[in-house]
Amino acid sequence: MKRPVKRPVKRPPAGPLEYLRRWPLRLWLLAVFAFLYIPLFTLVAFSFNDSKRNIVWRGFTLDWYGKALTDESLLTAFGNSLTIALLSTIVSVVLGALAAIALWRFRFPGRTLFEGAMALPIVVPEICMGVAMLVFFARVLPWPQNLVWPFNLGAIVISHISFSFPFVAVVVRARLASFNREEEEAARDLGASDWQALRDVLIPHLKPSLIAGALLAFTLSLDDFVITFFTSGPDTITFPVKVYSMVRFSVTPEVNAASTLLLLLTVVLTVVALRFQKPAEIAH
Amino acid sequence: MSHIITVENVSKRFGQVAAVDDVSLAIEEGEFFALLGPSGCGKTTLLRMLAGFETPTEGRITLDGKDMAGVPPNRRPVNMVFQSYAVFPHMTVADNIGYGLKVDGLGRAERDARISEALDLVRLTGLGERKPDQLSGGQRQRVALARALAKRPRVLLLDEPLSALDAKLREQMRFELASLQHQVGITFVMVTHDQDEALAMATRCAVMERGRLVQLATPSDLYEFPNSRFVADFIGSVNMIEGRLTTDKPDEAIITTSELGDVFIDHAVLGHTGGTLWLALRPEKIELRVRDAGSPAPKMEDSPQGYNSIAGTIDHIAYLGSESVFEIVLEHLPDKKLRVIRPNLTRWDQEDFAEGQPVWMSWHACAPAVLAG
C-alpha cells in the first residue's frame, strides 16, 4: 500500500494588494507605530513612576493620579476646558452645519469665495490665529474683565468657535454630497413644509456627520494650547495652559498623570467619532 | 368626464433654453396619462411643474379648476413617485408611508389604518417594520407608491417609474401599475422615455420633442396614425421612405418612391401633387413570400397588379423566438434595406426564410402612414 505523499503546505504567494505580507512594508509599519506611540507610551508609563523626577523608574504608584485629582487649580483648569469645549462645540455645530447647508443648497454671488474663506481657519497657522485673536480682543472687541464664571470664558469660547466650526462644516459638507435631493422633494410633496423637510429628512441624513463634527470640535477645543494661550487671562486658565505652566517649574509625574487623563478622554472621543462616521462611509 | 388638469400655453425657460415650449393639454379624471419623449424633451420639467417643484415661466396650470400658480408642492392635491423612489432610509416602511399623513396631522389610529390599507394595496402586507435597506428595488418602489397613494391624492405623478427595474420585473409591474390604477381610480400621470411602457399602460400619451407637444393620442392611434416622422420613428420601428405624390383622387393615391416604386394608397392624401411626402411602413405590416426564380410578383387584393410588392433578398435575421426581424436588401437598390417583422407561425419557419433567401415583400394599400413632415 502506498503512503500518500505529504506535501509541505505552501502559503499562496502574496497578491498584488497584500502589501503587508512583504517584509519591507511590515518593517515600515513597525517604524510608524514606534514613532507614533513610544512617546505616548513613555508619558503614560512614567505617570505611574514612584519618583519625584521623571528620569528613573523607581516603582509603581497611583499617587500622582491622586495628587492631580486633588489639585484645586488643575481641576479648575479642567473644568474651564470642559465648559469651553462644550459651549464652543454647540455653537460650532450649529454654525458649521448651517454654513455647509447654505453652501450646498444655494447659489449666490461670491459662493466660491465664501467657501474658500470658510476653510481658511483650517489652514492658517495656529500661531497666527492666536495673535489675531489677541489683537482682536485687545482692539476690536475688548472682552470685559472680572466677569462671573462662565462669562469670563467668553473670549476663549469665541476664538475656539472660530477655528472649530470650519471643521464641522467640512465634515457636514462631505455628508451632504451623498444626500438624494429627491428625498427632500418627496417630503415636500407629501405635505411637509421646508422646515419639516429639513428636520425630518435632511437632519437625520446628516446625523452621523453632526456627531462626528461635534466630537471633532470638542477634542479640538479641549486640547488647544496655542490660540487659548493668547486669549486666556489669569482667571481663565485652561487645562493645556495649566499643564504648560506646571511643566515650566518641573516635569513631575503629576503632569504625566494629568496628561494621561486628557489623552484617555481624547482617545475615547475619537473612537466614538470614528464609530459614527464609519456607517456613513460604508453606506455610500 | 371632466378635466382634472389643464395645462394652458405653458412654457418653462432656463436662461435661453426653453425646456417646455408653449404646451397645452388637458388630462381627464381617471386617466392613465403618459408624457413620452426622448431624454431632454421637457417631459420631466412638465411633470415637476404639475407637482409644484418648478414654476412655469409663462402659461397656466389648473388642477380641479383651481389655478396652481404660487401653490407650493406641499399644498397641492398631487403626490409623486420619484425616479429614485426617494424612500426615507432612516424610517421604517410604515413610517415612510405614514409620513405624509403625520405632517397632515392625522391621528395615530387613522394613520395606522391607512398605512395597512396602503401596504395591502401594493402587496407589502407585513413588511411595515422593515427598513428600506432590507427591501429589494421592486419593493422600495412599492413603498414609494404606497406612500404617495396613502395621501389619497387627486393625481398620482410617476417619474420614470419602471426605469430602475430589471426587464422581467418591469413587464410585471406594467400590468400591476395599470391594474392598481383601475383599483384606486386615481388619475395617473406618468413620465417615460420608454415607448413600450407608455403604449402598454397609458390610456393616452402626449409625445414631446424639444419642449413641444407633437402629438396627443391613444397608444394605438400614436402607433397607427402618427402625425409626423418624429412620432412614427420614436414609437416602434418603421421603414421611412421618401416619395412624391403623383396621383391624388378621392379614393386612391399613388406615391412614387425610388425604394418601393409606385406605392398605391387606398385613400385620398389631399396634398399638393408633386410635393415631397414620407411613407411610414411598419415592419410587421410587410408580408414575406418565398421568391422562386421567375415567379411573378404577388398581387395584393386591394391594390392593382404591379403595385405594393417588391423583390429582395434576406440579408440578416434577428431571431427573437416569438417573431423574427429581417433585414432585406432590395433587388433593384442593393444599398437599401427594408425591415420586416414576421411572427414565427410554425416551428420550421426559419428554414423557409433563411439568410440569402430571395423573397417578395408586399403590403396592403392601407398599410403605410402618409406623412407630410
mmCIF file of C-alpha atoms in Angstrom, chain B:
data_model
loop_
_atom_site.group_PDB
_atom_site.id
_atom_site.type_symbol
_atom_site.label_atom_id
_atom_site.label_comp_id
_atom_site.label_asym_id
_atom_site.label_seq_id
_atom_site.Cartn_x
_atom_site.Cartn_y
_atom_site.Cartn_z
ATOM 1 C CA MET B 1 -65.661 63.275 -17.876
ATOM 2 C CA SER B 2 -64.166 66.427 -16.629
ATOM 3 C CA HIS B 3 -60.702 67.789 -16.922
ATOM 4 C CA ILE B 4 -58.750 67.318 -13.739
ATOM 5 C CA ILE B 5 -55.612 69.014 -15.029
ATOM 6 C CA THR B 6 -55.324 71.639 -17.698
ATOM 7 C CA VAL B 7 -52.054 72.973 -18.991
ATOM 8 C CA GLU B 8 -52.559 76.182 -20.919
ATOM 9 C CA ASN B 9 -49.765 77.576 -23.096
ATOM 10 C CA VAL B 10 -47.166 76.633 -20.517
ATOM 11 C CA SER B 11 -43.519 77.426 -21.173
ATOM 12 C CA LYS B 12 -40.550 76.954 -18.909
ATOM 13 C CA ARG B 13 -37.290 78.631 -19.781
ATOM 14 C CA PHE B 14 -33.971 78.083 -18.061
ATOM 15 C CA GLY B 15 -31.996 81.072 -19.251
ATOM 16 C CA GLN B 16 -32.144 80.950 -23.038
ATOM 17 C CA VAL B 17 -33.227 77.328 -23.224
ATOM 18 C CA ALA B 18 -36.923 76.538 -23.382
ATOM 19 C CA ALA B 19 -37.333 73.204 -21.598
ATOM 20 C CA VAL B 20 -41.074 73.345 -22.154
ATOM 21 C CA ASP B 21 -42.309 75.414 -25.065
ATOM 22 C CA ASP B 22 -45.938 76.531 -25.260
ATOM 23 C CA VAL B 23 -47.562 73.260 -24.261
ATOM 24 C CA SER B 24 -51.327 72.986 -23.896
ATOM 25 C CA LEU B 25 -53.141 69.831 -22.889
ATOM 26 C CA ALA B 26 -55.981 68.605 -20.722
ATOM 27 C CA ILE B 27 -55.971 65.456 -18.628
ATOM 28 C CA GLU B 28 -59.245 63.790 -17.813
ATOM 29 C CA GLU B 29 -60.296 62.407 -14.488
ATOM 30 C CA GLY B 30 -59.399 58.727 -14.072
ATOM 31 C CA GLU B 31 -56.985 58.660 -16.972
ATOM 32 C CA PHE B 32 -53.622 56.938 -17.096
ATOM 33 C CA PHE B 33 -51.789 59.670 -18.937
ATOM 34 C CA ALA B 34 -48.250 59.306 -20.232
ATOM 35 C CA LEU B 35 -45.776 62.035 -21.122
ATOM 36 C CA LEU B 36 -43.495 60.377 -23.611
ATOM 37 C CA GLY B 37 -40.378 61.588 -25.335
ATOM 38 C CA PRO B 38 -36.622 61.223 -25.635
ATOM 39 C CA SER B 39 -34.454 62.497 -22.798
ATOM 40 C CA GLY B 40 -34.288 66.260 -22.670
ATOM 41 C CA CYS B 41 -37.668 66.753 -24.333
ATOM 42 C CA GLY B 42 -39.106 68.572 -21.321
ATOM 43 C CA LYS B 43 -41.441 65.872 -20.072
ATOM 44 C CA THR B 44 -39.901 65.732 -16.600
ATOM 45 C CA THR B 45 -39.941 69.523 -16.322
ATOM 46 C CA LEU B 46 -43.634 69.476 -17.169
ATOM 47 C CA LEU B 47 -44.260 66.826 -14.514
ATOM 48 C CA ARG B 48 -42.302 68.838 -11.955
ATOM 49 C CA MET B 49 -44.427 71.862 -12.796
ATOM 50 C CA LEU B 50 -47.531 69.786 -12.064
ATOM 51 C CA ALA B 51 -46.001 68.763 -8.726
ATOM 52 C CA GLY B 52 -45.022 72.333 -7.948
ATOM 53 C CA PHE B 53 -41.240 71.914 -7.957
ATOM 54 C CA GLU B 54 -40.899 74.224 -10.932
ATOM 55 C CA THR B 55 -42.948 77.273 -11.788
ATOM 56 C CA PRO B 56 -43.962 77.962 -15.382
ATOM 57 C CA THR B 57 -42.283 80.963 -16.993
ATOM 58 C CA GLU B 58 -45.484 81.513 -18.925
ATOM 59 C CA GLY B 59 -48.914 79.966 -19.024
ATOM 60 C CA ARG B 60 -51.290 78.482 -16.517
ATOM 61 C CA ILE B 61 -51.777 75.120 -14.864
ATOM 62 C CA THR B 62 -55.078 74.292 -13.222
ATOM 63 C CA LEU B 63 -55.925 71.367 -11.001
ATOM 64 C CA ASP B 64 -59.573 70.670 -10.308
ATOM 65 C CA GLY B 65 -60.284 74.023 -11.880
ATOM 66 C CA LYS B 66 -58.042 75.895 -9.449
ATOM 67 C CA ASP B 67 -55.073 77.885 -10.688
ATOM 68 C CA MET B 68 -51.908 76.332 -9.252
ATOM 69 C CA ALA B 69 -49.735 79.436 -9.628
ATOM 70 C CA GLY B 70 -47.962 80.112 -6.349
ATOM 71 C CA VAL B 71 -49.230 76.938 -4.680
ATOM 72 C CA PRO B 72 -46.233 75.131 -3.133
ATOM 73 C CA PRO B 73 -45.772 71.357 -3.578
ATOM 74 C CA ASN B 74 -46.968 70.604 -0.049
ATOM 75 C CA ARG B 75 -50.311 72.310 -0.699
ATOM 76 C CA ARG B 76 -51.153 70.530 -3.940
ATOM 77 C CA PRO B 77 -53.508 67.551 -4.029
ATOM 78 C CA VAL B 78 -50.998 65.592 -6.082
ATOM 79 C CA ASN B 79 -48.331 63.132 -4.997
ATOM 80 C CA MET B 80 -45.315 61.874 -6.795
ATOM 81 C CA VAL B 81 -43.394 58.642 -7.146
ATOM 82 C CA PHE B 82 -39.824 59.727 -7.767
ATOM 83 C CA GLN B 83 -37.457 58.097 -10.193
ATOM 84 C CA SER B 84 -35.073 57.181 -7.370
ATOM 85 C CA TYR B 85 -38.148 56.318 -5.238
ATOM 86 C CA ALA B 86 -36.716 58.675 -2.571
ATOM 87 C CA VAL B 87 -37.775 56.341 0.220
ATOM 88 C CA PHE B 88 -36.582 57.794 3.530
ATOM 89 C CA PRO B 89 -33.778 55.437 4.570
ATOM 90 C CA HIS B 90 -33.930 56.217 8.290
ATOM 91 C CA MET B 91 -37.622 55.416 8.614
ATOM 92 C CA THR B 92 -39.363 52.042 8.587
ATOM 93 C CA VAL B 93 -41.661 51.203 5.698
ATOM 94 C CA ALA B 94 -44.686 52.046 7.841
ATOM 95 C CA ASP B 95 -43.195 55.383 8.915
ATOM 96 C CA ASN B 96 -42.412 56.185 5.302
ATOM 97 C CA ILE B 97 -45.994 55.546 4.277
ATOM 98 C CA GLY B 98 -47.335 57.370 7.312
ATOM 99 C CA TYR B 99 -45.099 60.410 6.902
ATOM 100 C CA GLY B 100 -47.449 62.368 4.668
ATOM 101 C CA LEU B 101 -50.356 61.568 6.959
ATOM 102 C CA LYS B 102 -48.377 62.623 10.018
ATOM 103 C CA VAL B 103 -47.476 66.043 8.644
ATOM 104 C CA ASP B 104 -51.149 66.406 7.748
ATOM 105 C CA GLY B 105 -51.928 65.966 11.427
ATOM 106 C CA LEU B 106 -53.884 62.707 11.180
ATOM 107 C CA GLY B 107 -54.389 60.774 14.423
ATOM 108 C CA ARG B 108 -52.500 57.612 15.240
ATOM 109 C CA ALA B 109 -55.447 55.240 14.686
ATOM 110 C CA GLU B 110 -56.484 56.744 11.360
ATOM 111 C CA ARG B 111 -52.860 56.739 10.265
ATOM 112 C CA ASP B 112 -52.303 53.083 11.128
ATOM 113 C CA ALA B 113 -55.462 52.095 9.292
ATOM 114 C CA ARG B 114 -54.375 53.947 6.158
ATOM 115 C CA ILE B 115 -50.837 52.558 6.365
ATOM 116 C CA SER B 116 -52.029 48.975 6.495
ATOM 117 C CA GLU B 117 -54.525 49.670 3.715
ATOM 118 C CA ALA B 118 -51.722 51.094 1.555
ATOM 119 C CA LEU B 119 -49.437 48.156 2.379
ATOM 120 C CA ASP B 120 -52.151 45.719 1.291
ATOM 121 C CA LEU B 121 -52.738 47.713 -1.871
ATOM 122 C CA VAL B 122 -49.135 47.338 -3.034
ATOM 123 C CA ARG B 123 -48.881 43.795 -1.648
ATOM 124 C CA LEU B 124 -46.307 44.546 1.036
ATOM 125 C CA THR B 125 -48.526 43.292 3.857
ATOM 126 C CA GLY B 126 -46.495 42.526 6.948
ATOM 127 C CA LEU B 127 -43.354 44.367 5.867
ATOM 128 C CA GLY B 128 -44.237 47.593 7.691
ATOM 129 C CA GLU B 129 -41.486 47.258 10.273
ATOM 130 C CA ARG B 130 -38.704 46.673 7.742
ATOM 131 C CA LYS B 131 -36.144 49.330 6.983
ATOM 132 C CA PRO B 132 -35.748 50.318 3.312
ATOM 133 C CA ASP B 133 -32.277 48.781 3.096
ATOM 134 C CA GLN B 134 -33.847 45.404 3.833
ATOM 135 C CA LEU B 135 -36.016 45.646 0.724
ATOM 136 C CA SER B 136 -35.402 44.868 -2.927
ATOM 137 C CA GLY B 137 -35.583 47.596 -5.567
ATOM 138 C CA GLY B 138 -39.055 46.484 -6.601
ATOM 139 C CA GLN B 139 -40.253 46.543 -3.007
ATOM 140 C CA ARG B 140 -38.815 50.008 -2.451
ATOM 141 C CA GLN B 141 -40.774 51.202 -5.428
ATOM 142 C CA ARG B 142 -43.927 49.751 -3.919
ATOM 143 C CA VAL B 143 -43.184 51.665 -0.731
ATOM 144 C CA ALA B 144 -42.891 54.869 -2.750
ATOM 145 C CA LEU B 145 -46.191 54.048 -4.444
ATOM 146 C CA ALA B 146 -47.920 53.241 -1.174
ATOM 147 C CA ARG B 147 -46.542 56.395 0.423
ATOM 148 C CA ALA B 148 -47.979 58.549 -2.349
ATOM 149 C CA LEU B 149 -51.300 56.686 -2.534
ATOM 150 C CA ALA B 150 -51.823 56.773 1.237
ATOM 151 C CA LYS B 151 -52.344 60.512 0.899
ATOM 152 C CA ARG B 152 -55.286 59.763 -1.440
ATOM 153 C CA PRO B 153 -54.149 62.350 -3.966
ATOM 154 C CA ARG B 154 -56.337 63.601 -6.796
ATOM 155 C CA VAL B 155 -53.496 62.862 -9.192
ATOM 156 C CA LEU B 156 -50.538 60.498 -8.843
ATOM 157 C CA LEU B 157 -47.408 61.585 -10.688
ATOM 158 C CA LEU B 158 -44.883 58.944 -11.685
ATOM 159 C CA ASP B 159 -41.396 59.870 -12.862
ATOM 160 C CA GLU B 160 -39.931 57.058 -14.974
ATOM 161 C CA PRO B 161 -41.491 54.513 -12.622
ATOM 162 C CA LEU B 162 -40.041 51.383 -14.190
ATOM 163 C CA SER B 163 -36.656 52.533 -15.409
ATOM 164 C CA ALA B 164 -34.696 51.209 -12.432
ATOM 165 C CA LEU B 165 -36.204 47.726 -12.500
ATOM 166 C CA ASP B 166 -34.863 44.716 -14.361
ATOM 167 C CA ALA B 167 -36.605 43.586 -17.539
ATOM 168 C CA LYS B 168 -38.736 40.800 -16.097
ATOM 169 C CA LEU B 169 -39.951 42.846 -13.145
ATOM 170 C CA ARG B 170 -40.623 45.793 -15.427
ATOM 171 C CA GLU B 171 -43.005 43.749 -17.508
ATOM 172 C CA GLN B 172 -44.804 42.512 -14.416
ATOM 173 C CA MET B 173 -45.039 45.998 -12.939
ATOM 174 C CA ARG B 174 -46.610 47.321 -16.138
ATOM 175 C CA PHE B 175 -49.639 45.154 -15.567
ATOM 176 C CA GLU B 176 -49.613 45.834 -11.859
ATOM 177 C CA LEU B 177 -49.496 49.597 -12.208
ATOM 178 C CA ALA B 178 -52.320 49.536 -14.742
ATOM 179 C CA SER B 179 -54.497 47.350 -12.542
ATOM 180 C CA LEU B 180 -53.608 49.395 -9.458
ATOM 181 C CA GLN B 181 -54.800 52.468 -11.285
ATOM 182 C CA HIS B 182 -58.082 50.716 -12.096
ATOM 183 C CA GLN B 183 -58.431 49.685 -8.485
ATOM 184 C CA VAL B 184 -57.879 53.081 -6.874
ATOM 185 C CA GLY B 185 -59.458 55.113 -9.669
ATOM 186 C CA ILE B 186 -56.938 57.924 -9.229
ATOM 187 C CA THR B 187 -55.673 59.822 -12.251
ATOM 188 C CA PHE B 188 -52.103 58.749 -13.039
ATOM 189 C CA VAL B 189 -49.686 60.944 -14.942
ATOM 190 C CA MET B 190 -46.501 59.136 -15.904
ATOM 191 C CA VAL B 191 -43.303 60.348 -17.484
ATOM 192 C CA THR B 192 -41.347 57.862 -19.535
ATOM 193 C CA HIS B 193 -38.870 57.669 -22.364
ATOM 194 C CA ASP B 194 -39.800 54.054 -22.987
ATOM 195 C CA GLN B 195 -42.475 53.848 -25.664
ATOM 196 C CA ASP B 196 -43.340 50.232 -24.816
ATOM 197 C CA GLU B 197 -44.079 51.315 -21.274
ATOM 198 C CA ALA B 198 -46.324 54.138 -22.419
ATOM 199 C CA LEU B 199 -48.162 52.031 -25.006
ATOM 200 C CA ALA B 200 -48.720 49.192 -22.549
ATOM 201 C CA MET B 201 -50.081 51.230 -19.663
ATOM 202 C CA ALA B 202 -51.411 54.577 -20.754
ATOM 203 C CA THR B 203 -54.896 55.412 -21.912
ATOM 204 C CA ARG B 204 -53.497 58.464 -23.684
ATOM 205 C CA CYS B 205 -49.975 59.610 -24.450
ATOM 206 C CA ALA B 206 -48.541 63.023 -25.130
ATOM 207 C CA VAL B 207 -45.394 62.789 -27.229
ATOM 208 C CA MET B 208 -42.959 65.614 -26.665
ATOM 209 C CA GLU B 209 -39.955 66.720 -28.657
ATOM 210 C CA ARG B 210 -37.619 69.538 -27.721
ATOM 211 C CA GLY B 211 -40.084 71.111 -25.328
ATOM 212 C CA ARG B 212 -43.050 70.951 -27.673
ATOM 213 C CA LEU B 213 -46.068 68.702 -27.650
ATOM 214 C CA VAL B 214 -46.062 66.926 -31.010
ATOM 215 C CA GLN B 215 -48.958 64.505 -30.700
ATOM 216 C CA LEU B 216 -51.536 63.596 -28.107
ATOM 217 C CA ALA B 217 -53.422 60.395 -28.815
ATOM 218 C CA THR B 218 -54.312 56.934 -27.608
ATOM 219 C CA PRO B 219 -51.486 54.391 -27.848
ATOM 220 C CA SER B 220 -52.941 52.690 -30.913
ATOM 221 C CA ASP B 221 -53.528 55.985 -32.694
ATOM 222 C CA LEU B 222 -49.956 57.023 -31.958
ATOM 223 C CA TYR B 223 -48.683 53.814 -33.451
ATOM 224 C CA GLU B 224 -51.007 53.511 -36.430
ATOM 225 C CA PHE B 225 -51.675 57.161 -37.176
ATOM 226 C CA PRO B 226 -48.575 59.127 -36.275
ATOM 227 C CA ASN B 227 -48.785 62.750 -37.328
ATOM 228 C CA SER B 228 -45.111 63.276 -38.036
ATOM 229 C CA ARG B 229 -41.948 61.460 -38.955
ATOM 230 C CA PHE B 230 -40.683 62.086 -35.434
ATOM 231 C CA VAL B 231 -43.598 60.280 -33.816
ATOM 232 C CA ALA B 232 -43.580 57.448 -36.356
ATOM 233 C CA ASP B 233 -39.882 56.967 -35.768
ATOM 234 C CA PHE B 234 -40.000 57.351 -31.986
ATOM 235 C CA ILE B 235 -42.884 54.945 -31.428
ATOM 236 C CA GLY B 236 -41.865 51.478 -32.507
ATOM 237 C CA SER B 237 -39.685 50.847 -35.523
ATOM 238 C CA VAL B 238 -40.550 51.953 -39.003
ATOM 239 C CA ASN B 239 -39.353 51.969 -42.599
ATOM 240 C CA MET B 240 -39.379 55.635 -43.559
ATOM 241 C CA ILE B 241 -39.496 56.171 -47.302
ATOM 242 C CA GLU B 242 -39.447 59.461 -49.109
ATOM 243 C CA GLY B 243 -41.640 59.918 -52.163
ATOM 244 C CA ARG B 244 -43.654 62.254 -54.360
ATOM 245 C CA LEU B 245 -47.399 62.325 -54.706
ATOM 246 C CA THR B 246 -48.143 61.668 -58.375
ATOM 247 C CA THR B 247 -51.862 60.811 -58.258
ATOM 248 C CA ASP B 248 -54.407 62.059 -55.721
ATOM 249 C CA LYS B 249 -58.035 61.010 -56.260
ATOM 250 C CA PRO B 250 -60.867 60.708 -53.691
ATOM 251 C CA ASP B 251 -60.216 57.016 -53.013
ATOM 252 C CA GLU B 252 -56.820 56.333 -54.422
ATOM 253 C CA ALA B 253 -53.427 57.939 -54.465
ATOM 254 C CA ILE B 254 -50.074 56.944 -55.862
ATOM 255 C CA ILE B 255 -46.800 57.935 -54.322
ATOM 256 C CA THR B 256 -43.685 57.439 -56.382
ATOM 257 C CA THR B 257 -40.602 56.370 -54.483
ATOM 258 C CA SER B 258 -37.198 55.166 -55.508
ATOM 259 C CA GLU B 259 -37.151 52.322 -52.967
ATOM 260 C CA LEU B 260 -40.659 50.879 -53.354
ATOM 261 C CA GLY B 261 -41.533 52.061 -56.843
ATOM 262 C CA ASP B 262 -45.093 53.390 -57.194
ATOM 263 C CA VAL B 263 -46.977 52.841 -53.940
ATOM 264 C CA PHE B 264 -50.735 52.542 -54.165
ATOM 265 C CA ILE B 265 -52.746 54.071 -51.317
ATOM 266 C CA ASP B 266 -56.482 53.394 -50.951
ATOM 267 C CA HIS B 267 -57.427 56.851 -49.714
ATOM 268 C CA ALA B 268 -57.001 60.434 -50.750
ATOM 269 C CA VAL B 269 -53.952 62.195 -49.391
ATOM 270 C CA LEU B 270 -55.291 65.680 -50.132
ATOM 271 C CA GLY B 271 -51.854 67.082 -50.511
ATOM 272 C CA HIS B 272 -50.426 69.133 -53.271
ATOM 273 C CA THR B 273 -49.482 66.748 -56.055
ATOM 274 C CA GLY B 274 -45.790 66.819 -56.658
ATOM 275 C CA GLY B 275 -44.818 67.681 -53.095
ATOM 276 C CA THR B 276 -42.451 65.549 -51.023
ATOM 277 C CA LEU B 277 -44.131 63.067 -48.687
ATOM 278 C CA TRP B 278 -42.983 60.275 -46.450
ATOM 279 C CA LEU B 279 -44.352 56.788 -46.152
ATOM 280 C CA ALA B 280 -44.079 55.210 -42.727
ATOM 281 C CA LEU B 281 -44.341 51.475 -43.260
ATOM 282 C CA ARG B 282 -44.254 49.373 -40.080
ATOM 283 C CA PRO B 283 -42.110 46.231 -40.344
ATOM 284 C CA GLU B 284 -44.913 43.878 -39.242
ATOM 285 C CA LYS B 285 -47.219 45.213 -41.971
ATOM 286 C CA ILE B 286 -44.996 43.803 -44.710
ATOM 287 C CA GLU B 287 -45.771 40.244 -45.778
ATOM 288 C CA LEU B 288 -42.945 37.935 -46.846
ATOM 289 C CA ARG B 289 -43.227 35.278 -49.551
ATOM 290 C CA VAL B 290 -40.556 32.970 -50.865
ATOM 291 C CA ARG B 291 -39.476 34.153 -54.331
ATOM 292 C CA ASP B 292 -38.551 31.359 -56.720
ATOM 293 C CA ALA B 293 -36.691 32.148 -59.896
ATOM 294 C CA GLY B 294 -39.077 33.645 -62.450
ATOM 295 C CA SER B 295 -42.105 33.748 -60.117
ATOM 296 C CA PRO B 296 -44.297 36.806 -60.718
ATOM 297 C CA ALA B 297 -44.826 39.492 -58.123
ATOM 298 C CA PRO B 298 -47.771 38.574 -55.872
ATOM 299 C CA LYS B 299 -50.873 40.689 -56.315
ATOM 300 C CA MET B 300 -52.368 42.247 -53.202
ATOM 301 C CA GLU B 301 -56.160 42.045 -53.391
ATOM 302 C CA ASP B 302 -56.630 45.722 -52.573
ATOM 303 C CA SER B 303 -54.031 47.103 -54.983
ATOM 304 C CA PRO B 304 -53.715 46.910 -58.751
ATOM 305 C CA GLN B 305 -51.279 44.372 -60.228
ATOM 306 C CA GLY B 306 -47.717 45.591 -60.079
ATOM 307 C CA TYR B 307 -48.139 47.792 -57.026
ATOM 308 C CA ASN B 308 -47.174 47.283 -53.376
ATOM 309 C CA SER B 309 -44.886 44.316 -53.972
ATOM 310 C CA ILE B 310 -41.139 44.416 -54.251
ATOM 311 C CA ALA B 311 -38.362 41.887 -54.630
ATOM 312 C CA GLY B 312 -35.496 41.498 -52.216
ATOM 313 C CA THR B 313 -33.086 39.076 -50.562
ATOM 314 C CA ILE B 314 -32.841 38.313 -46.868
ATOM 315 C CA ASP B 315 -29.624 39.838 -45.605
ATOM 316 C CA HIS B 316 -29.823 39.377 -41.888
ATOM 317 C CA ILE B 317 -32.187 37.792 -39.377
ATOM 318 C CA ALA B 318 -32.626 38.588 -35.713
ATOM 319 C CA TYR B 319 -34.417 35.576 -34.297
ATOM 320 C CA LEU B 320 -36.460 36.569 -31.242
ATOM 321 C CA GLY B 321 -38.352 33.343 -30.652
ATOM 322 C CA SER B 322 -41.902 34.588 -30.990
ATOM 323 C CA GLU B 323 -41.009 36.523 -34.094
ATOM 324 C CA SER B 324 -38.061 37.254 -36.337
ATOM 325 C CA VAL B 325 -36.784 40.590 -37.535
ATOM 326 C CA PHE B 326 -35.494 40.517 -41.092
ATOM 327 C CA GLU B 327 -33.302 42.994 -42.867
ATOM 328 C CA ILE B 328 -33.938 42.626 -46.554
ATOM 329 C CA VAL B 329 -31.853 44.093 -49.351
ATOM 330 C CA LEU B 330 -33.854 45.447 -52.255
ATOM 331 C CA GLU B 331 -33.254 43.743 -55.576
ATOM 332 C CA HIS B 332 -33.052 46.958 -57.576
ATOM 333 C CA LEU B 333 -31.283 49.047 -54.921
ATOM 334 C CA PRO B 334 -28.722 46.816 -53.206
ATOM 335 C CA ASP B 335 -27.668 49.554 -50.756
ATOM 336 C CA LYS B 336 -31.205 49.980 -49.404
ATOM 337 C CA LYS B 337 -32.740 47.690 -46.821
ATOM 338 C CA LEU B 338 -36.246 47.206 -45.515
ATOM 339 C CA ARG B 339 -37.022 45.913 -42.066
ATOM 340 C CA VAL B 340 -39.697 43.234 -41.807
ATOM 341 C CA ILE B 341 -41.093 41.543 -38.714
ATOM 342 C CA ARG B 342 -42.742 38.201 -39.127
ATOM 343 C CA PRO B 343 -44.284 36.035 -36.396
ATOM 344 C CA ASN B 344 -42.891 32.518 -36.318
ATOM 345 C CA LEU B 345 -46.198 30.835 -37.017
ATOM 346 C CA THR B 346 -44.826 27.317 -37.405
ATOM 347 C CA ARG B 347 -41.844 25.666 -35.810
ATOM 348 C CA TRP B 348 -39.916 25.386 -39.088
ATOM 349 C CA ASP B 349 -40.437 28.925 -40.382
ATOM 350 C CA GLN B 350 -36.750 29.642 -40.046
ATOM 351 C CA GLU B 351 -35.972 27.039 -42.695
ATOM 352 C CA ASP B 352 -38.129 28.741 -45.345
ATOM 353 C CA PHE B 353 -36.823 32.198 -44.552
ATOM 354 C CA ALA B 354 -33.092 31.800 -44.114
ATOM 355 C CA GLU B 355 -30.356 34.284 -44.842
ATOM 356 C CA GLY B 356 -29.786 34.655 -48.588
ATOM 357 C CA GLN B 357 -33.345 33.586 -49.443
ATOM 358 C CA PRO B 358 -34.909 35.658 -52.261
ATOM 359 C CA VAL B 359 -38.306 36.971 -51.138
ATOM 360 C CA TRP B 360 -41.256 39.073 -52.197
ATOM 361 C CA MET B 361 -42.328 41.810 -49.837
ATOM 362 C CA SER B 362 -45.863 43.094 -50.165
ATOM 363 C CA TRP B 363 -48.216 45.277 -48.176
ATOM 364 C CA HIS B 364 -51.797 46.396 -48.194
ATOM 365 C CA ALA B 365 -52.893 49.669 -49.703
ATOM 366 C CA CYS B 366 -53.859 50.934 -46.238
ATOM 367 C CA ALA B 367 -50.632 49.836 -44.519
ATOM 368 C CA PRO B 368 -48.318 52.830 -44.918
ATOM 369 C CA ALA B 369 -48.982 56.017 -42.999
ATOM 370 C CA VAL B 370 -48.527 59.022 -45.266
ATOM 371 C CA LEU B 371 -46.730 61.866 -43.550
ATOM 372 C CA ALA B 372 -46.229 65.398 -44.696
ATOM 373 C CA GLY B 373 -43.439 66.368 -42.334
#
